[in-house]
């Protein structure tokens, strides 16, 4: 079967969030082609999109992705044998391991009966708050985004963010940050709920399903309502962060930059195993020295919306207009 190479690659990349890095579930590192669709499932995320290649089977994902990305042909010819997917181009071909029997337990993901339109700002909201979820697996609820009917929020015990909006869900739930963060780049427009899954769908039929957990999440109202002394952060922080992240990004599990406020001066610093970057800027601050940490991308996102913040003993608050962010402070 001849197929548009770029279109096939686009569809496979769209369902890639459901692939397992380490295969704990059989065939979870494969693209599974069945019923005119290609699906992926790693026990936490399930993805699927229409893609009929004329066969049923589980194909090793990484070599297929890499091969299609490096081929130059506009069209490729795909053909399934008992244990291989043959991909042919002009004067070249490759065979990729395939299993004809489908064992991926995609049937464990309940299918939604009804979809509702999702607020266009939902992806933006997830993009903001997910940076405040923890990576410490010992505190499960802190590794999650709290999705309620009227907001999304996250907190890691040091910083928190809440983004009010109509989410389309009827019951509050927790979803892992590392699962729901994929919503931000997939153009999702609809949402649905089932017993243990939260589902998203975009206009081309791509579906993304993430596990939902029913659990308690700390009430953040009092912290979010607090104000303090107004301070205006200096311009140009995005450019400074871009340089600091050269080093901080080497800390894959804790990519943060540090901001220190002293009399009349702000210092931004990024550190990693192979070095550090520091930049100073003038600021209208004459109170006690303070410091706080923030994910670089979150700092860039926030300062693109506003440079105004409020500092109270022990915390800094930023009102981003559509969301509120608070971080704990420490004396320098």
mmCIF file of C-alpha atoms in Angstrom:
data_model
loop_
_atom_site.group_PDB
_atom_site.id
_atom_site.type_symbol
_atom_site.label_atom_id
_atom_site.label_comp_id
_atom_site.label_asym_id
_atom_site.label_seq_id
_atom_site.Cartn_x
_atom_site.Cartn_y
_atom_site.Cartn_z
ATOM 1 C CA UNK A 1 0.000 0.000 0.000
ATOM 2 C CA UNK A 2 1.373 3.414 -0.970
ATOM 3 C CA UNK A 3 0.931 6.107 1.663
ATOM 4 C CA UNK A 4 1.909 9.732 2.192
ATOM 5 C CA UNK A 5 5.078 9.544 4.302
ATOM 6 C CA UNK A 6 4.692 12.937 6.032
ATOM 7 C CA UNK A 7 1.044 12.278 6.882
ATOM 8 C CA UNK A 8 1.850 8.877 8.377
ATOM 9 C CA UNK A 9 4.714 10.379 10.375
ATOM 10 C CA UNK A 10 2.443 13.144 11.664
ATOM 11 C CA UNK A 11 -0.115 10.619 12.910
ATOM 12 C CA UNK A 12 2.487 8.423 14.585
ATOM 13 C CA UNK A 13 4.045 11.423 16.331
ATOM 14 C CA UNK A 14 0.590 12.485 17.527
ATOM 15 C CA UNK A 15 0.023 9.167 19.344
ATOM 16 C CA UNK A 16 3.623 8.928 20.624
ATOM 17 C CA UNK A 17 2.704 10.228 24.140
ATOM 18 C CA UNK A 18 1.139 6.802 24.782
ATOM 19 C CA UNK A 19 4.392 4.941 24.169
ATOM 20 C CA UNK A 20 6.321 3.482 27.104
ATOM 21 C CA UNK A 21 9.957 4.433 27.612
ATOM 22 C CA UNK A 22 10.485 1.139 29.419
ATOM 23 C CA UNK A 23 8.039 -1.567 28.420
ATOM 24 C CA UNK A 24 6.185 -2.610 31.570
ATOM 25 C CA UNK A 25 3.063 -3.570 29.603
ATOM 26 C CA UNK A 26 3.461 -5.938 26.654
ATOM 27 C CA UNK A 27 3.516 -4.038 23.317
ATOM 28 C CA UNK A 28 3.462 -0.675 25.113
ATOM 29 C CA UNK A 29 6.541 0.386 23.115
ATOM 30 C CA UNK A 30 4.735 -0.415 19.857
ATOM 31 C CA UNK A 31 2.348 1.238 17.446
ATOM 32 C CA UNK A 32 -0.644 -1.075 17.313
ATOM 33 C CA UNK A 33 -2.554 -1.026 14.024
ATOM 34 C CA UNK A 34 -6.055 -2.496 14.248
ATOM 35 C CA UNK A 35 -9.549 -1.648 13.097
ATOM 36 C CA UNK A 36 -8.377 1.163 10.852
ATOM 37 C CA UNK A 37 -6.643 3.005 13.686
ATOM 38 C CA UNK A 38 -3.207 3.246 15.252
ATOM 39 C CA UNK A 39 -3.153 3.205 19.055
ATOM 40 C CA UNK A 40 -0.590 3.399 21.848
ATOM 41 C CA UNK A 41 -1.011 2.577 25.537
ATOM 42 C CA UNK A 42 1.524 2.636 28.393
ATOM 43 C CA UNK A 43 -0.921 2.003 31.276
ATOM 44 C CA UNK A 44 -1.088 5.742 32.112
ATOM 45 C CA UNK A 45 -1.817 7.288 28.693
ATOM 46 C CA UNK A 46 -3.772 5.928 25.734
ATOM 47 C CA UNK A 47 -3.733 7.576 22.300
ATOM 48 C CA UNK A 48 -5.434 6.751 19.034
ATOM 49 C CA UNK A 49 -6.135 8.164 15.563
ATOM 50 C CA UNK A 50 -7.584 6.853 12.296
ATOM 51 C CA UNK A 51 -4.818 5.235 10.250
ATOM 52 C CA UNK A 52 -5.674 2.322 7.962
ATOM 53 C CA UNK A 53 -2.573 0.618 6.539
ATOM 54 C CA UNK A 54 -4.461 -2.519 5.546
ATOM 55 C CA UNK A 55 -3.099 -4.862 8.218
ATOM 56 C CA UNK A 56 -3.337 -5.700 11.916
ATOM 57 C CA UNK A 57 -0.227 -5.867 14.066
ATOM 58 C CA UNK A 58 2.066 -4.298 16.669
ATOM 59 C CA UNK A 59 5.118 -2.582 15.151
ATOM 60 C CA UNK A 60 8.226 -1.508 17.063
ATOM 61 C CA UNK A 61 7.701 2.245 17.416
ATOM 62 C CA UNK A 62 11.136 3.841 17.608
ATOM 63 C CA UNK A 63 12.664 2.396 14.422
ATOM 64 C CA UNK A 64 9.491 3.170 12.445
ATOM 65 C CA UNK A 65 9.467 6.780 13.607
ATOM 66 C CA UNK A 66 13.160 7.279 12.959
ATOM 67 C CA UNK A 67 13.002 5.643 9.534
ATOM 68 C CA UNK A 68 10.063 7.729 8.312
ATOM 69 C CA UNK A 69 11.695 10.907 9.615
ATOM 70 C CA UNK A 70 14.918 10.224 7.684
ATOM 71 C CA UNK A 71 13.405 9.108 4.395
ATOM 72 C CA UNK A 72 12.995 11.787 1.713
ATOM 73 C CA UNK A 73 10.248 10.222 -0.424
ATOM 74 C CA UNK A 74 6.832 11.888 -0.561
ATOM 75 C CA UNK A 75 5.252 8.432 -0.677
ATOM 76 C CA UNK A 76 6.365 5.119 0.789
ATOM 77 C CA UNK A 77 5.090 1.615 0.200
ATOM 78 C CA UNK A 78 4.187 -0.427 3.307
ATOM 79 C CA UNK A 79 3.594 -4.165 3.329
ATOM 80 C CA UNK A 80 3.060 -6.523 6.265
ATOM 81 C CA UNK A 81 4.466 -10.050 6.474
ATOM 82 C CA UNK A 82 4.012 -12.517 9.343
ATOM 83 C CA UNK A 83 6.682 -10.861 11.474
ATOM 84 C CA UNK A 84 7.799 -7.683 9.708
ATOM 85 C CA UNK A 85 6.516 -4.416 8.369
ATOM 86 C CA UNK A 86 8.321 -3.724 5.099
ATOM 87 C CA UNK A 87 8.746 -0.040 4.257
ATOM 88 C CA UNK A 88 9.920 0.704 0.716
ATOM 89 C CA UNK A 89 11.198 3.868 -0.903
ATOM 90 C CA UNK A 90 13.096 4.521 -4.129
ATOM 91 C CA UNK A 91 15.880 1.927 -4.297
ATOM 92 C CA UNK A 92 15.680 1.347 -0.542
ATOM 93 C CA UNK A 93 13.639 -0.721 1.865
ATOM 94 C CA UNK A 94 13.616 -1.738 5.516
ATOM 95 C CA UNK A 95 11.995 -4.421 7.634
ATOM 96 C CA UNK A 96 10.733 -3.566 11.116
ATOM 97 C CA UNK A 97 9.815 -6.177 13.716
ATOM 98 C CA UNK A 98 6.067 -6.759 13.951
ATOM 99 C CA UNK A 99 3.801 -9.029 15.965
ATOM 100 C CA UNK A 100 0.579 -10.090 14.256
ATOM 101 C CA UNK A 101 -1.129 -10.974 17.543
ATOM 102 C CA UNK A 102 -2.346 -7.952 19.515
ATOM 103 C CA UNK A 103 -1.760 -8.303 23.262
ATOM 104 C CA UNK A 104 -1.783 -4.595 24.211
ATOM 105 C CA UNK A 105 -4.595 -4.255 26.819
ATOM 106 C CA UNK A 106 -6.122 -1.165 25.218
ATOM 107 C CA UNK A 107 -9.558 -2.602 26.019
ATOM 108 C CA UNK A 108 -9.029 -1.657 29.678
ATOM 109 C CA UNK A 109 -9.577 2.007 28.729
ATOM 110 C CA UNK A 110 -13.310 2.739 28.941
ATOM 111 C CA UNK A 111 -14.720 4.475 25.887
ATOM 112 C CA UNK A 112 -16.712 7.673 26.487
ATOM 113 C CA UNK A 113 -20.378 7.871 25.513
ATOM 114 C CA UNK A 114 -20.575 11.657 25.286
ATOM 115 C CA UNK A 115 -18.167 14.497 24.550
ATOM 116 C CA UNK A 116 -18.479 18.154 25.548
ATOM 117 C CA UNK A 117 -16.732 21.185 24.102
ATOM 118 C CA UNK A 118 -13.604 22.177 25.985
ATOM 119 C CA UNK A 119 -12.738 25.759 26.889
ATOM 120 C CA UNK A 120 -10.182 26.990 24.293
ATOM 121 C CA UNK A 121 -7.970 28.097 27.201
ATOM 122 C CA UNK A 122 -7.772 24.625 28.766
ATOM 123 C CA UNK A 123 -4.455 23.750 27.115
ATOM 124 C CA UNK A 124 -3.015 27.108 28.166
ATOM 125 C CA UNK A 125 -4.193 26.493 31.730
ATOM 126 C CA UNK A 126 -2.536 23.077 31.865
ATOM 127 C CA UNK A 127 0.622 24.580 30.386
ATOM 128 C CA UNK A 128 0.804 27.070 33.253
ATOM 129 C CA UNK A 129 -0.116 24.991 36.301
ATOM 130 C CA UNK A 130 1.655 21.737 35.410
ATOM 131 C CA UNK A 131 5.019 23.369 36.169
ATOM 132 C CA UNK A 132 3.937 23.584 39.822
ATOM 133 C CA UNK A 133 3.334 19.836 40.244
ATOM 134 C CA UNK A 134 5.983 17.873 42.107
ATOM 135 C CA UNK A 135 8.222 15.113 40.766
ATOM 136 C CA UNK A 136 8.385 13.422 44.175
ATOM 137 C CA UNK A 137 6.537 10.129 43.740
ATOM 138 C CA UNK A 138 6.310 9.747 47.540
ATOM 139 C CA UNK A 139 3.559 12.401 47.572
ATOM 140 C CA UNK A 140 1.290 11.221 44.798
ATOM 141 C CA UNK A 141 -1.288 14.021 44.922
ATOM 142 C CA UNK A 142 1.490 16.597 44.578
ATOM 143 C CA UNK A 143 2.603 15.015 41.281
ATOM 144 C CA UNK A 144 -0.874 15.646 39.864
ATOM 145 C CA UNK A 145 -2.890 18.444 38.371
ATOM 146 C CA UNK A 146 -6.184 18.948 40.194
ATOM 147 C CA UNK A 147 -8.948 19.298 37.601
ATOM 148 C CA UNK A 148 -12.260 20.610 38.961
ATOM 149 C CA UNK A 149 -15.379 21.824 37.147
ATOM 150 C CA UNK A 150 -14.230 25.447 37.508
ATOM 151 C CA UNK A 151 -10.409 25.440 37.589
ATOM 152 C CA UNK A 152 -7.155 23.539 37.184
ATOM 153 C CA UNK A 153 -4.457 23.847 39.833
ATOM 154 C CA UNK A 154 -1.256 22.234 41.075
ATOM 155 C CA UNK A 155 1.020 22.538 44.104
ATOM 156 C CA UNK A 156 4.331 20.953 45.121
ATOM 157 C CA UNK A 157 4.359 22.359 48.697
ATOM 158 C CA UNK A 158 6.719 25.161 47.585
ATOM 159 C CA UNK A 159 4.774 26.785 44.762
ATOM 160 C CA UNK A 160 1.258 26.650 43.409
ATOM 161 C CA UNK A 161 -0.838 27.939 40.543
ATOM 162 C CA UNK A 162 -4.565 28.067 39.892
ATOM 163 C CA UNK A 163 -6.196 28.848 36.550
ATOM 164 C CA UNK A 164 -9.981 29.385 36.793
ATOM 165 C CA UNK A 165 -12.037 28.251 33.786
ATOM 166 C CA UNK A 166 -14.913 25.931 32.902
ATOM 167 C CA UNK A 167 -13.095 22.651 32.337
ATOM 168 C CA UNK A 168 -16.031 20.573 31.117
ATOM 169 C CA UNK A 169 -15.660 17.937 33.853
ATOM 170 C CA UNK A 170 -18.456 17.252 36.315
ATOM 171 C CA UNK A 171 -16.387 15.795 39.161
ATOM 172 C CA UNK A 172 -13.013 16.924 40.528
ATOM 173 C CA UNK A 173 -10.167 14.509 39.927
ATOM 174 C CA UNK A 174 -6.388 14.210 39.971
ATOM 175 C CA UNK A 175 -4.407 13.476 36.817
ATOM 176 C CA UNK A 176 -0.663 12.974 36.679
ATOM 177 C CA UNK A 177 1.234 16.024 35.453
ATOM 178 C CA UNK A 178 3.428 13.895 33.177
ATOM 179 C CA UNK A 179 0.281 12.523 31.502
ATOM 180 C CA UNK A 180 -1.979 15.552 31.110
ATOM 181 C CA UNK A 181 0.841 17.902 30.015
ATOM 182 C CA UNK A 182 0.579 16.373 26.507
ATOM 183 C CA UNK A 183 -2.777 18.135 26.033
ATOM 184 C CA UNK A 184 -0.934 21.414 25.493
ATOM 185 C CA UNK A 185 0.358 20.654 21.999
ATOM 186 C CA UNK A 186 -2.381 18.541 20.426
ATOM 187 C CA UNK A 187 -5.143 21.055 19.672
ATOM 188 C CA UNK A 188 -7.748 19.324 21.842
ATOM 189 C CA UNK A 189 -11.275 20.764 21.646
ATOM 190 C CA UNK A 190 -13.465 18.191 23.441
ATOM 191 C CA UNK A 191 -13.367 16.400 26.795
ATOM 192 C CA UNK A 192 -15.174 13.354 28.221
ATOM 193 C CA UNK A 193 -15.201 11.451 31.519
ATOM 194 C CA UNK A 194 -15.425 7.766 32.280
ATOM 195 C CA UNK A 195 -14.954 5.898 35.551
ATOM 196 C CA UNK A 196 -11.144 5.845 35.601
ATOM 197 C CA UNK A 197 -10.146 7.948 32.589
ATOM 198 C CA UNK A 198 -10.289 11.538 31.398
ATOM 199 C CA UNK A 199 -10.452 11.764 27.605
ATOM 200 C CA UNK A 200 -9.570 14.530 25.151
ATOM 201 C CA UNK A 201 -10.241 14.750 21.410
ATOM 202 C CA UNK A 202 -9.209 17.145 18.647
ATOM 203 C CA UNK A 203 -10.939 17.994 15.339
ATOM 204 C CA UNK A 204 -8.987 15.402 13.323
ATOM 205 C CA UNK A 205 -10.091 12.589 15.642
ATOM 206 C CA UNK A 206 -6.938 12.199 17.730
ATOM 207 C CA UNK A 207 -7.841 10.969 21.230
ATOM 208 C CA UNK A 208 -5.716 11.195 24.379
ATOM 209 C CA UNK A 209 -6.878 9.430 27.538
ATOM 210 C CA UNK A 210 -5.223 9.860 30.954
ATOM 211 C CA UNK A 211 -5.944 8.070 34.204
ATOM 212 C CA UNK A 212 -8.073 10.015 36.658
ATOM 213 C CA UNK A 213 -7.817 9.516 40.401
ATOM 214 C CA UNK A 214 -10.427 10.500 42.946
ATOM 215 C CA UNK A 215 -8.592 11.885 45.957
ATOM 216 C CA UNK A 216 -8.203 14.811 48.310
ATOM 217 C CA UNK A 217 -6.344 17.936 47.259
ATOM 218 C CA UNK A 218 -5.444 20.649 49.738
ATOM 219 C CA UNK A 219 -7.641 23.755 49.712
ATOM 220 C CA UNK A 220 -5.391 26.561 48.440
ATOM 221 C CA UNK A 221 -7.857 29.455 48.856
ATOM 222 C CA UNK A 222 -6.194 31.178 51.827
ATOM 223 C CA UNK A 223 -2.754 31.137 50.231
ATOM 224 C CA UNK A 224 -4.064 32.445 46.934
ATOM 225 C CA UNK A 225 -6.018 35.263 48.563
ATOM 226 C CA UNK A 226 -2.987 36.738 50.346
ATOM 227 C CA UNK A 227 -1.415 39.954 49.040
ATOM 228 C CA UNK A 228 1.657 41.966 50.050
ATOM 229 C CA UNK A 229 3.996 44.739 48.939
ATOM 230 C CA UNK A 230 3.820 45.440 45.233
ATOM 231 C CA UNK A 231 6.995 44.992 43.189
ATOM 232 C CA UNK A 232 7.557 45.306 39.440
ATOM 233 C CA UNK A 233 9.942 42.760 37.973
ATOM 234 C CA UNK A 234 12.333 44.164 35.345
ATOM 235 C CA UNK A 235 11.905 43.606 31.618
ATOM 236 C CA UNK A 236 14.137 41.295 29.634
ATOM 237 C CA UNK A 237 13.847 38.345 32.017
ATOM 238 C CA UNK A 238 12.915 35.979 29.180
ATOM 239 C CA UNK A 239 16.257 36.600 27.467
ATOM 240 C CA UNK A 240 18.125 36.123 30.747
ATOM 241 C CA UNK A 241 16.231 32.891 31.473
ATOM 242 C CA UNK A 242 17.077 31.561 28.013
ATOM 243 C CA UNK A 243 20.784 31.833 28.829
ATOM 244 C CA UNK A 244 20.470 30.553 32.400
ATOM 245 C CA UNK A 245 18.611 27.467 31.190
ATOM 246 C CA UNK A 246 21.658 26.397 29.197
ATOM 247 C CA UNK A 247 22.944 25.138 32.549
ATOM 248 C CA UNK A 248 19.785 24.566 34.642
ATOM 249 C CA UNK A 249 18.294 22.282 31.959
ATOM 250 C CA UNK A 250 21.058 19.779 32.707
ATOM 251 C CA UNK A 251 19.149 19.054 35.944
ATOM 252 C CA UNK A 252 16.443 17.067 34.158
ATOM 253 C CA UNK A 253 14.599 16.247 37.388
ATOM 254 C CA UNK A 254 14.820 19.740 38.860
ATOM 255 C CA UNK A 255 15.200 22.354 36.125
ATOM 256 C CA UNK A 256 14.839 25.638 38.030
ATOM 257 C CA UNK A 257 16.338 29.102 38.056
ATOM 258 C CA UNK A 258 16.826 31.161 41.221
ATOM 259 C CA UNK A 259 15.780 34.790 41.538
ATOM 260 C CA UNK A 260 17.216 36.877 44.384
ATOM 261 C CA UNK A 261 15.829 40.292 45.321
ATOM 262 C CA UNK A 262 18.047 42.750 47.190
ATOM 263 C CA UNK A 263 17.882 46.481 47.607
ATOM 264 C CA UNK A 264 17.481 47.888 44.115
ATOM 265 C CA UNK A 265 18.696 44.734 42.401
ATOM 266 C CA UNK A 266 17.427 41.409 41.026
ATOM 267 C CA UNK A 267 19.831 38.537 40.359
ATOM 268 C CA UNK A 268 18.798 35.579 38.178
ATOM 269 C CA UNK A 269 20.955 32.463 38.337
ATOM 270 C CA UNK A 270 20.889 29.074 36.614
ATOM 271 C CA UNK A 271 23.153 26.216 37.718
ATOM 272 C CA UNK A 272 23.936 22.747 36.415
ATOM 273 C CA UNK A 273 26.604 20.050 36.600
ATOM 274 C CA UNK A 274 28.709 21.815 33.978
ATOM 275 C CA UNK A 275 28.482 25.427 35.049
ATOM 276 C CA UNK A 276 26.283 28.392 35.870
ATOM 277 C CA UNK A 277 24.939 31.652 34.450
ATOM 278 C CA UNK A 278 24.072 34.823 36.346
ATOM 279 C CA UNK A 279 22.503 38.112 35.289
ATOM 280 C CA UNK A 280 21.673 41.202 37.347
ATOM 281 C CA UNK A 281 18.979 43.800 36.711
ATOM 282 C CA UNK A 282 17.813 46.939 38.471
ATOM 283 C CA UNK A 283 14.517 46.672 40.342
ATOM 284 C CA UNK A 284 12.431 48.898 42.609
ATOM 285 C CA UNK A 285 12.786 46.814 45.781
ATOM 286 C CA UNK A 286 13.944 48.267 49.101
ATOM 287 C CA UNK A 287 12.724 45.666 51.594
ATOM 288 C CA UNK A 288 14.423 42.614 53.132
ATOM 289 C CA UNK A 289 16.384 40.357 50.730
ATOM 290 C CA UNK A 290 14.343 37.471 49.336
ATOM 291 C CA UNK A 291 14.883 34.566 46.946
ATOM 292 C CA UNK A 292 12.669 32.108 45.137
ATOM 293 C CA UNK A 293 12.963 29.292 42.602
ATOM 294 C CA UNK A 294 10.875 28.801 39.490
ATOM 295 C CA UNK A 295 10.764 26.593 36.407
ATOM 296 C CA UNK A 296 12.328 28.596 33.542
ATOM 297 C CA UNK A 297 9.441 28.102 31.114
ATOM 298 C CA UNK A 298 6.927 29.129 33.773
ATOM 299 C CA UNK A 299 8.876 32.307 34.554
ATOM 300 C CA UNK A 300 8.979 33.196 30.851
ATOM 301 C CA UNK A 301 5.259 32.487 30.482
ATOM 302 C CA UNK A 302 4.334 34.577 33.501
ATOM 303 C CA UNK A 303 6.497 37.594 32.655
ATOM 304 C CA UNK A 304 5.103 37.571 29.110
ATOM 305 C CA UNK A 305 1.725 38.379 30.709
ATOM 306 C CA UNK A 306 2.694 40.660 33.599
ATOM 307 C CA UNK A 307 5.714 41.948 35.534
ATOM 308 C CA UNK A 308 3.740 42.930 38.638
ATOM 309 C CA UNK A 309 4.003 40.805 41.765
ATOM 310 C CA UNK A 310 3.154 41.067 45.471
ATOM 311 C CA UNK A 311 5.607 40.039 48.172
ATOM 312 C CA UNK A 312 4.528 39.166 51.709
ATOM 313 C CA UNK A 313 6.483 37.490 54.506
ATOM 314 C CA UNK A 314 7.332 34.030 53.236
ATOM 315 C CA UNK A 315 5.738 34.238 49.791
ATOM 316 C CA UNK A 316 5.546 35.941 46.425
ATOM 317 C CA UNK A 317 2.288 36.194 44.497
ATOM 318 C CA UNK A 318 1.779 36.966 40.835
ATOM 319 C CA UNK A 319 -1.653 37.756 39.423
ATOM 320 C CA UNK A 320 -1.398 36.771 35.783
ATOM 321 C CA UNK A 321 -4.860 38.081 34.960
ATOM 322 C CA UNK A 322 -6.311 34.680 34.127
ATOM 323 C CA UNK A 323 -4.360 32.721 36.734
ATOM 324 C CA UNK A 324 -2.676 33.189 40.112
ATOM 325 C CA UNK A 325 0.785 31.931 41.030
ATOM 326 C CA UNK A 326 2.351 31.808 44.517
ATOM 327 C CA UNK A 327 5.825 30.656 45.504
ATOM 328 C CA UNK A 328 7.445 30.330 48.917
ATOM 329 C CA UNK A 329 10.392 32.574 49.698
ATOM 330 C CA UNK A 330 13.537 32.214 51.768
ATOM 331 C CA UNK A 331 15.979 34.750 53.149
ATOM 332 C CA UNK A 332 19.096 35.174 51.010
#
